[in-house]
């Protein structure tokens, strides 16, 4: 097996041509052991990975090896095994989860993956979430059940109760005093107690299992475990101890925990855990917890309840799983979102925090909770579930995936994992085995042919984003207690979808403002902030240093957190309170004592209004506390913004390396960039690197405001670039070439030869056309149902008027293209503008070949129109993006092929823009 090269050429941006052929600059050469114009090394983790669903675990060695080889050839770095429900008709091939045979398939998979230079992860279970046949009622994911009984004076409780299942039985008097009757429940369930002196309400508290494992595989069926109960996870993991005890093969890289979809809000020991952590008995506050009161008292009790639930995961079940994984030689990947716990602390527990974006619900500022946790505690990788319901099945394009990836990269992700890929034996035919909630990222989908170009783009970008260190200036404290302080409902789940818990709160508005203004930041939790210390120039945490801590406008901050903030200021840090100081402490336990301590600390601040009236400032030891206008306070703290953000649609993420900074910059707007772009750094030289083509050169640089650098950039909407700004190093090497129009476009007119070369269900006959339209309009049903690749060929003479250089502009492409001119490959193009660089044209008889690949929509449409039974899976079977039964029979035909117009664009090259 020959190793695959990264050298596949890809789309060439308007400003990125032939830099390696430009004359070398004569400045001082950098150290011999570094090349500022070279890309970071490509590794398993810089390349894309995939969720890899094993339907029914009906896998075999031959097809496992065959599939892994295909993924490797496409540029994959690894796969993540998730066994799920099976395909109908294959039941005799199912393998019971964690059985000796299943473990043998795991051994074969990891062994073969390593042979291909790939990694393997696995879910600690099947489907989602954790659970299975060894989870009993007591340890199952459970919700609280509360029954109330109203008794008048002299009445007894008539109802019989389950003595073992009743977690608390409490009678509450009209005055609100409680009597614990739990110990009075007899063997037969009777309660010997009589109400005295008025009307009483009796609360009987129990729990019931709520959720079973979703999309479970054979051998993985059963209750989800209770993530709030330590015993549940400890007992659950014993099954894996037994399975791996006899396992002699190489182990997967990591164990995985999916997003929080448990539905748990109670545990058998919650009352005891609450009292231990909050210092008072929750049994005495049942009216506040379960009643209809909408007052401050109820909100405070519920805040304490929610904080306790958070603690039970952060200090209990998740660390137990992490420790078990480490003891067995695995890393951990964890999706914390959806949890009612503090997301920052939960993400930070894992070796690889993981976020996700769903369809068009893309919230980079919410995804930053995962990257912030990684940055604050010093994790290298930030993963993302990538492509879940990107678009409707078989309509997804590589361009849309690239745009999604750019959104993820901007939010701090550097380890994208496609969602995803199904193992499918060749015997299953087309379209093979499929998972309903995925981008169909597999070898049977027609877009797979040009996936290597996307994989190379990812490898380059992620190589940069995994190198160096995060370079964010501001720590934003998450005042989670303001979300927990709510008298309605029970738990508050912090989902990536909708995210009213974030966007509707001051932290969301503050983060959006900083994002829009070009400030760099991470979020920090109360726990994480407690580990901070002050160093020269800022606040240091295990993952790096920051110039200031910002507390959004909020009502409640724990007194311990306020003490930490003031101690940081005393030690020399800049601590900023947006608009105002917080007004109170959260929670109910020990309220008056904690409130008094809180007020005493606030009273120690001697705030003085600044001359401009925008701030109030208090000196605190070596540092200061600033209260008021946010940007004014940040300027006082020496925090600069990146002004490039003023170009509408231009976004960036920044990292540092020894001697400079590197930027990933994406134009996510509707206007091109063609001009000087300011940086918030005083650079001596800038390297420009194109992650699509791999080309690099020394960019044009000039001094801007306050001595900061400005670099000349040319980006079309949807394009992205890497900048490496060097503080002191002079660069030697090729200059970056900038292109300017040099005349009118010349359309390539003539007779196109169209030959279908790869795909199905059959290859249509070749055809000719002098009009570039969708190939679905050029033939009959055979062409209309085709998914795959057609080669378009045309011969042409060079235009009469010469040009210094040419670009071939393909116009509209559906959906990707490989371009070859006179036998020379010009690249794989999968995002607009579909342009390839041409260094030289022959005077006569130039031959242009373009291999066009469409999506598989028309082929799947054809199957449904002919009522072919390909949707043959158990459980949910196969649904559309609206979670209705999938049916493509009424879809319109999807445009396919080369729609043009194809033009030659004359350009001139300059090293320094005019």
PDB file of C-alpha atoms in Angstrom, residues 626-810:
ATOM      1  CA  UNK A 626     -13.379  48.770  36.738  1.00  0.00           C
ATOM      2  CA  UNK A 627     -17.150  49.151  36.540  1.00  0.00           C
ATOM      3  CA  UNK A 628     -19.061  50.586  33.592  1.00  0.00           C
ATOM      4  CA  UNK A 629     -18.696  50.817  29.826  1.00  0.00           C
ATOM      5  CA  UNK A 630     -17.102  47.618  28.578  1.00  0.00           C
ATOM      6  CA  UNK A 631     -14.932  48.865  25.719  1.00  0.00           C
ATOM      7  CA  UNK A 632     -13.660  51.797  27.744  1.00  0.00           C
ATOM      8  CA  UNK A 633     -12.703  49.397  30.541  1.00  0.00           C
ATOM      9  CA  UNK A 634     -10.964  47.024  28.113  1.00  0.00           C
ATOM     10  CA  UNK A 635      -8.950  49.918  26.692  1.00  0.00           C
ATOM     11  CA  UNK A 636      -7.894  50.878  30.223  1.00  0.00           C
ATOM     12  CA  UNK A 637      -6.771  47.273  30.731  1.00  0.00           C
ATOM     13  CA  UNK A 638      -4.669  47.396  27.574  1.00  0.00           C
ATOM     14  CA  UNK A 639      -6.878  44.994  25.602  1.00  0.00           C
ATOM     15  CA  UNK A 640      -6.873  45.707  21.876  1.00  0.00           C
ATOM     16  CA  UNK A 641      -9.424  44.514  19.375  1.00  0.00           C
ATOM     17  CA  UNK A 642      -8.739  43.121  15.911  1.00  0.00           C
ATOM     18  CA  UNK A 643     -10.038  45.844  13.555  1.00  0.00           C
ATOM     19  CA  UNK A 644     -10.226  43.493  10.565  1.00  0.00           C
ATOM     20  CA  UNK A 645     -13.675  42.615  11.901  1.00  0.00           C
ATOM     21  CA  UNK A 646     -14.934  45.977  10.610  1.00  0.00           C
ATOM     22  CA  UNK A 647     -15.068  44.440   7.141  1.00  0.00           C
ATOM     23  CA  UNK A 648     -18.594  42.989   7.121  1.00  0.00           C
ATOM     24  CA  UNK A 649     -18.516  39.196   7.108  1.00  0.00           C
ATOM     25  CA  UNK A 650     -14.814  38.846   7.896  1.00  0.00           C
ATOM     26  CA  UNK A 651     -14.148  36.634  10.934  1.00  0.00           C
ATOM     27  CA  UNK A 652     -11.015  35.193  12.483  1.00  0.00           C
ATOM     28  CA  UNK A 653      -9.540  33.067  15.210  1.00  0.00           C
ATOM     29  CA  UNK A 654      -6.049  33.749  16.495  1.00  0.00           C
ATOM     30  CA  UNK A 655      -3.322  31.600  18.039  1.00  0.00           C
ATOM     31  CA  UNK A 656       0.165  32.435  19.177  1.00  0.00           C
ATOM     32  CA  UNK A 657       3.508  30.785  18.542  1.00  0.00           C
ATOM     33  CA  UNK A 658       7.019  31.672  19.648  1.00  0.00           C
ATOM     34  CA  UNK A 659       7.756  34.899  17.841  1.00  0.00           C
ATOM     35  CA  UNK A 660       4.332  35.745  16.499  1.00  0.00           C
ATOM     36  CA  UNK A 661       0.692  35.026  15.864  1.00  0.00           C
ATOM     37  CA  UNK A 662      -1.243  33.000  13.334  1.00  0.00           C
ATOM     38  CA  UNK A 663      -4.746  33.720  12.096  1.00  0.00           C
ATOM     39  CA  UNK A 664      -7.429  31.655  10.428  1.00  0.00           C
ATOM     40  CA  UNK A 665      -9.530  34.201   8.522  1.00  0.00           C
ATOM     41  CA  UNK A 666     -12.782  33.452   6.697  1.00  0.00           C
ATOM     42  CA  UNK A 667     -14.943  35.692   4.567  1.00  0.00           C
ATOM     43  CA  UNK A 668     -18.412  34.584   5.657  1.00  0.00           C
ATOM     44  CA  UNK A 669     -20.079  37.647   4.176  1.00  0.00           C
ATOM     45  CA  UNK A 670     -21.347  38.613   0.745  1.00  0.00           C
ATOM     46  CA  UNK A 671     -18.608  41.050  -0.302  1.00  0.00           C
ATOM     47  CA  UNK A 672     -15.060  40.247  -1.400  1.00  0.00           C
ATOM     48  CA  UNK A 673     -12.014  41.518   0.431  1.00  0.00           C
ATOM     49  CA  UNK A 674      -9.510  43.300  -1.787  1.00  0.00           C
ATOM     50  CA  UNK A 675      -7.375  45.689   0.209  1.00  0.00           C
ATOM     51  CA  UNK A 676      -5.327  46.375   3.303  1.00  0.00           C
ATOM     52  CA  UNK A 677      -6.489  44.508   6.395  1.00  0.00           C
ATOM     53  CA  UNK A 678      -5.284  45.761   9.798  1.00  0.00           C
ATOM     54  CA  UNK A 679      -3.978  43.416  12.484  1.00  0.00           C
ATOM     55  CA  UNK A 680      -3.733  44.034  16.229  1.00  0.00           C
ATOM     56  CA  UNK A 681      -0.057  43.166  16.187  1.00  0.00           C
ATOM     57  CA  UNK A 682       3.169  44.861  15.154  1.00  0.00           C
ATOM     58  CA  UNK A 683       4.474  42.340  12.646  1.00  0.00           C
ATOM     59  CA  UNK A 684       7.774  42.515  10.800  1.00  0.00           C
ATOM     60  CA  UNK A 685       6.707  39.987   8.190  1.00  0.00           C
ATOM     61  CA  UNK A 686       3.571  38.047   7.277  1.00  0.00           C
ATOM     62  CA  UNK A 687       3.240  34.696   5.539  1.00  0.00           C
ATOM     63  CA  UNK A 688       0.002  34.070   3.643  1.00  0.00           C
ATOM     64  CA  UNK A 689      -1.012  30.418   3.326  1.00  0.00           C
ATOM     65  CA  UNK A 690      -3.896  28.986   1.300  1.00  0.00           C
ATOM     66  CA  UNK A 691      -5.308  25.853   2.984  1.00  0.00           C
ATOM     67  CA  UNK A 692      -7.184  24.811  -0.168  1.00  0.00           C
ATOM     68  CA  UNK A 693      -4.178  24.659  -2.476  1.00  0.00           C
ATOM     69  CA  UNK A 694      -1.375  24.418   0.079  1.00  0.00           C
ATOM     70  CA  UNK A 695       0.465  27.335  -1.484  1.00  0.00           C
ATOM     71  CA  UNK A 696       2.247  29.964   0.613  1.00  0.00           C
ATOM     72  CA  UNK A 697       4.135  33.214   0.125  1.00  0.00           C
ATOM     73  CA  UNK A 698       5.281  36.375   1.849  1.00  0.00           C
ATOM     74  CA  UNK A 699       2.469  38.890   1.982  1.00  0.00           C
ATOM     75  CA  UNK A 700       2.574  42.608   1.305  1.00  0.00           C
ATOM     76  CA  UNK A 701       2.891  44.459   4.610  1.00  0.00           C
ATOM     77  CA  UNK A 702       2.784  48.042   5.768  1.00  0.00           C
ATOM     78  CA  UNK A 703       2.681  49.910   9.067  1.00  0.00           C
ATOM     79  CA  UNK A 704      -0.748  50.996  10.217  1.00  0.00           C
ATOM     80  CA  UNK A 705      -2.214  52.766  13.206  1.00  0.00           C
ATOM     81  CA  UNK A 706      -0.069  52.760  16.361  1.00  0.00           C
ATOM     82  CA  UNK A 707       2.612  50.782  14.567  1.00  0.00           C
ATOM     83  CA  UNK A 708       0.417  47.722  14.032  1.00  0.00           C
ATOM     84  CA  UNK A 709       0.672  45.817  10.778  1.00  0.00           C
ATOM     85  CA  UNK A 710      -1.611  45.903   7.787  1.00  0.00           C
ATOM     86  CA  UNK A 711      -1.542  43.074   5.267  1.00  0.00           C
ATOM     87  CA  UNK A 712      -3.025  43.098   1.800  1.00  0.00           C
ATOM     88  CA  UNK A 713      -5.623  40.358   1.306  1.00  0.00           C
ATOM     89  CA  UNK A 714      -7.802  39.216  -1.565  1.00  0.00           C
ATOM     90  CA  UNK A 715     -10.678  36.914  -0.551  1.00  0.00           C
ATOM     91  CA  UNK A 716     -13.923  36.042  -2.269  1.00  0.00           C
ATOM     92  CA  UNK A 717     -17.048  35.321  -0.173  1.00  0.00           C
ATOM     93  CA  UNK A 718     -16.765  31.824   1.286  1.00  0.00           C
ATOM     94  CA  UNK A 719     -12.979  31.730   1.021  1.00  0.00           C
ATOM     95  CA  UNK A 720     -10.517  31.444   3.881  1.00  0.00           C
ATOM     96  CA  UNK A 721      -6.822  32.003   4.473  1.00  0.00           C
ATOM     97  CA  UNK A 722      -4.083  31.475   7.065  1.00  0.00           C
ATOM     98  CA  UNK A 723      -1.813  34.336   8.150  1.00  0.00           C
ATOM     99  CA  UNK A 724       1.394  33.900  10.144  1.00  0.00           C
ATOM    100  CA  UNK A 725       2.571  37.235  11.549  1.00  0.00           C
ATOM    101  CA  UNK A 726       6.180  37.347  12.786  1.00  0.00           C
ATOM    102  CA  UNK A 727       7.221  39.913  15.366  1.00  0.00           C
ATOM    103  CA  UNK A 728      10.962  39.951  14.685  1.00  0.00           C
ATOM    104  CA  UNK A 729      11.769  37.359  12.029  1.00  0.00           C
ATOM    105  CA  UNK A 730      12.620  38.509   8.531  1.00  0.00           C
ATOM    106  CA  UNK A 731      11.338  36.053   5.950  1.00  0.00           C
ATOM    107  CA  UNK A 732      13.092  34.804   2.872  1.00  0.00           C
ATOM    108  CA  UNK A 733      11.183  33.056   0.157  1.00  0.00           C
ATOM    109  CA  UNK A 734       8.617  33.555  -2.577  1.00  0.00           C
ATOM    110  CA  UNK A 735       6.393  36.599  -2.433  1.00  0.00           C
ATOM    111  CA  UNK A 736       2.637  36.233  -2.423  1.00  0.00           C
ATOM    112  CA  UNK A 737       1.194  37.102  -5.812  1.00  0.00           C
ATOM    113  CA  UNK A 738      -1.784  39.406  -6.126  1.00  0.00           C
ATOM    114  CA  UNK A 739      -3.903  39.374  -9.253  1.00  0.00           C
ATOM    115  CA  UNK A 740      -5.677  42.256 -10.926  1.00  0.00           C
ATOM    116  CA  UNK A 741      -8.049  42.075 -13.909  1.00  0.00           C
ATOM    117  CA  UNK A 742      -6.272  42.822 -17.184  1.00  0.00           C
ATOM    118  CA  UNK A 743      -9.031  42.845 -19.735  1.00  0.00           C
ATOM    119  CA  UNK A 744     -12.443  41.516 -20.652  1.00  0.00           C
ATOM    120  CA  UNK A 745     -13.349  37.846 -20.077  1.00  0.00           C
ATOM    121  CA  UNK A 746     -13.240  35.524 -23.091  1.00  0.00           C
ATOM    122  CA  UNK A 747     -15.963  32.870 -23.181  1.00  0.00           C
ATOM    123  CA  UNK A 748     -15.000  29.400 -24.360  1.00  0.00           C
ATOM    124  CA  UNK A 749     -17.606  28.610 -26.966  1.00  0.00           C
ATOM    125  CA  UNK A 750     -17.772  25.504 -29.064  1.00  0.00           C
ATOM    126  CA  UNK A 751     -18.742  21.864 -29.011  1.00  0.00           C
ATOM    127  CA  UNK A 752     -18.339  20.088 -25.667  1.00  0.00           C
ATOM    128  CA  UNK A 753     -17.832  16.332 -25.579  1.00  0.00           C
ATOM    129  CA  UNK A 754     -19.489  14.794 -22.495  1.00  0.00           C
ATOM    130  CA  UNK A 755     -18.535  11.294 -21.396  1.00  0.00           C
ATOM    131  CA  UNK A 756     -19.883   9.653 -18.224  1.00  0.00           C
ATOM    132  CA  UNK A 757     -16.948   7.917 -16.600  1.00  0.00           C
ATOM    133  CA  UNK A 758     -17.914   6.863 -13.066  1.00  0.00           C
ATOM    134  CA  UNK A 759     -21.120   6.342 -11.083  1.00  0.00           C
ATOM    135  CA  UNK A 760     -24.485   4.709 -11.491  1.00  0.00           C
ATOM    136  CA  UNK A 761     -26.870   3.055 -11.660  1.00  0.00           C
ATOM    137  CA  UNK A 762     -25.441   2.764 -15.202  1.00  0.00           C
ATOM    138  CA  UNK A 763     -23.131   4.950 -17.246  1.00  0.00           C
ATOM    139  CA  UNK A 764     -25.262   6.878 -19.756  1.00  0.00           C
ATOM    140  CA  UNK A 765     -24.064   7.092 -23.359  1.00  0.00           C
ATOM    141  CA  UNK A 766     -21.711   9.909 -24.302  1.00  0.00           C
ATOM    142  CA  UNK A 767     -23.163  13.069 -25.799  1.00  0.00           C
ATOM    143  CA  UNK A 768     -22.232  16.419 -27.320  1.00  0.00           C
ATOM    144  CA  UNK A 769     -23.536  19.895 -26.615  1.00  0.00           C
ATOM    145  CA  UNK A 770     -22.726  23.471 -27.518  1.00  0.00           C
ATOM    146  CA  UNK A 771     -24.916  24.785 -24.719  1.00  0.00           C
ATOM    147  CA  UNK A 772     -23.860  24.354 -21.089  1.00  0.00           C
ATOM    148  CA  UNK A 773     -26.944  23.328 -19.132  1.00  0.00           C
ATOM    149  CA  UNK A 774     -27.642  20.654 -16.518  1.00  0.00           C
ATOM    150  CA  UNK A 775     -26.911  17.227 -17.937  1.00  0.00           C
ATOM    151  CA  UNK A 776     -30.392  16.207 -16.754  1.00  0.00           C
ATOM    152  CA  UNK A 777     -31.672  18.268 -19.724  1.00  0.00           C
ATOM    153  CA  UNK A 778     -29.334  16.653 -22.220  1.00  0.00           C
ATOM    154  CA  UNK A 779     -30.686  13.108 -22.138  1.00  0.00           C
ATOM    155  CA  UNK A 780     -33.472  10.820 -21.032  1.00  0.00           C
ATOM    156  CA  UNK A 781     -34.134   8.939 -17.800  1.00  0.00           C
ATOM    157  CA  UNK A 782     -30.752   7.257 -17.896  1.00  0.00           C
ATOM    158  CA  UNK A 783     -29.056  10.651 -17.547  1.00  0.00           C
ATOM    159  CA  UNK A 784     -31.646  12.053 -15.155  1.00  0.00           C
ATOM    160  CA  UNK A 785     -31.107   9.330 -12.556  1.00  0.00           C
ATOM    161  CA  UNK A 786     -27.345   9.276 -12.866  1.00  0.00           C
ATOM    162  CA  UNK A 787     -25.133  10.125  -9.888  1.00  0.00           C
ATOM    163  CA  UNK A 788     -21.424  10.292 -10.504  1.00  0.00           C
ATOM    164  CA  UNK A 789     -18.899  11.929 -12.779  1.00  0.00           C
ATOM    165  CA  UNK A 790     -18.865  13.082 -16.383  1.00  0.00           C
ATOM    166  CA  UNK A 791     -15.846  14.387 -18.288  1.00  0.00           C
ATOM    167  CA  UNK A 792     -16.442  17.545 -20.323  1.00  0.00           C
ATOM    168  CA  UNK A 793     -13.866  18.171 -23.051  1.00  0.00           C
ATOM    169  CA  UNK A 794     -13.390  21.103 -25.388  1.00  0.00           C
ATOM    170  CA  UNK A 795     -10.562  22.265 -27.670  1.00  0.00           C
ATOM    171  CA  UNK A 796      -9.843  25.961 -28.105  1.00  0.00           C
ATOM    172  CA  UNK A 797      -7.253  28.402 -29.380  1.00  0.00           C
ATOM    173  CA  UNK A 798      -5.643  31.035 -27.206  1.00  0.00           C
ATOM    174  CA  UNK A 799      -7.321  34.448 -27.387  1.00  0.00           C
ATOM    175  CA  UNK A 800      -5.828  36.845 -29.895  1.00  0.00           C
ATOM    176  CA  UNK A 801      -4.945  39.338 -27.188  1.00  0.00           C
ATOM    177  CA  UNK A 802      -2.273  37.881 -24.887  1.00  0.00           C
ATOM    178  CA  UNK A 803      -2.268  38.194 -21.100  1.00  0.00           C
ATOM    179  CA  UNK A 804       0.404  37.905 -18.463  1.00  0.00           C
ATOM    180  CA  UNK A 805      -1.626  35.144 -16.790  1.00  0.00           C
ATOM    181  CA  UNK A 806      -5.044  33.537 -17.214  1.00  0.00           C
ATOM    182  CA  UNK A 807      -7.714  32.173 -14.953  1.00  0.00           C
ATOM    183  CA  UNK A 808     -10.194  29.582 -16.146  1.00  0.00           C
ATOM    184  CA  UNK A 809     -13.543  30.450 -14.569  1.00  0.00           C
ATOM    185  CA  UNK A 810     -16.018  27.557 -14.808  1.00  0.00           C
TER     186      UNK A 810
END
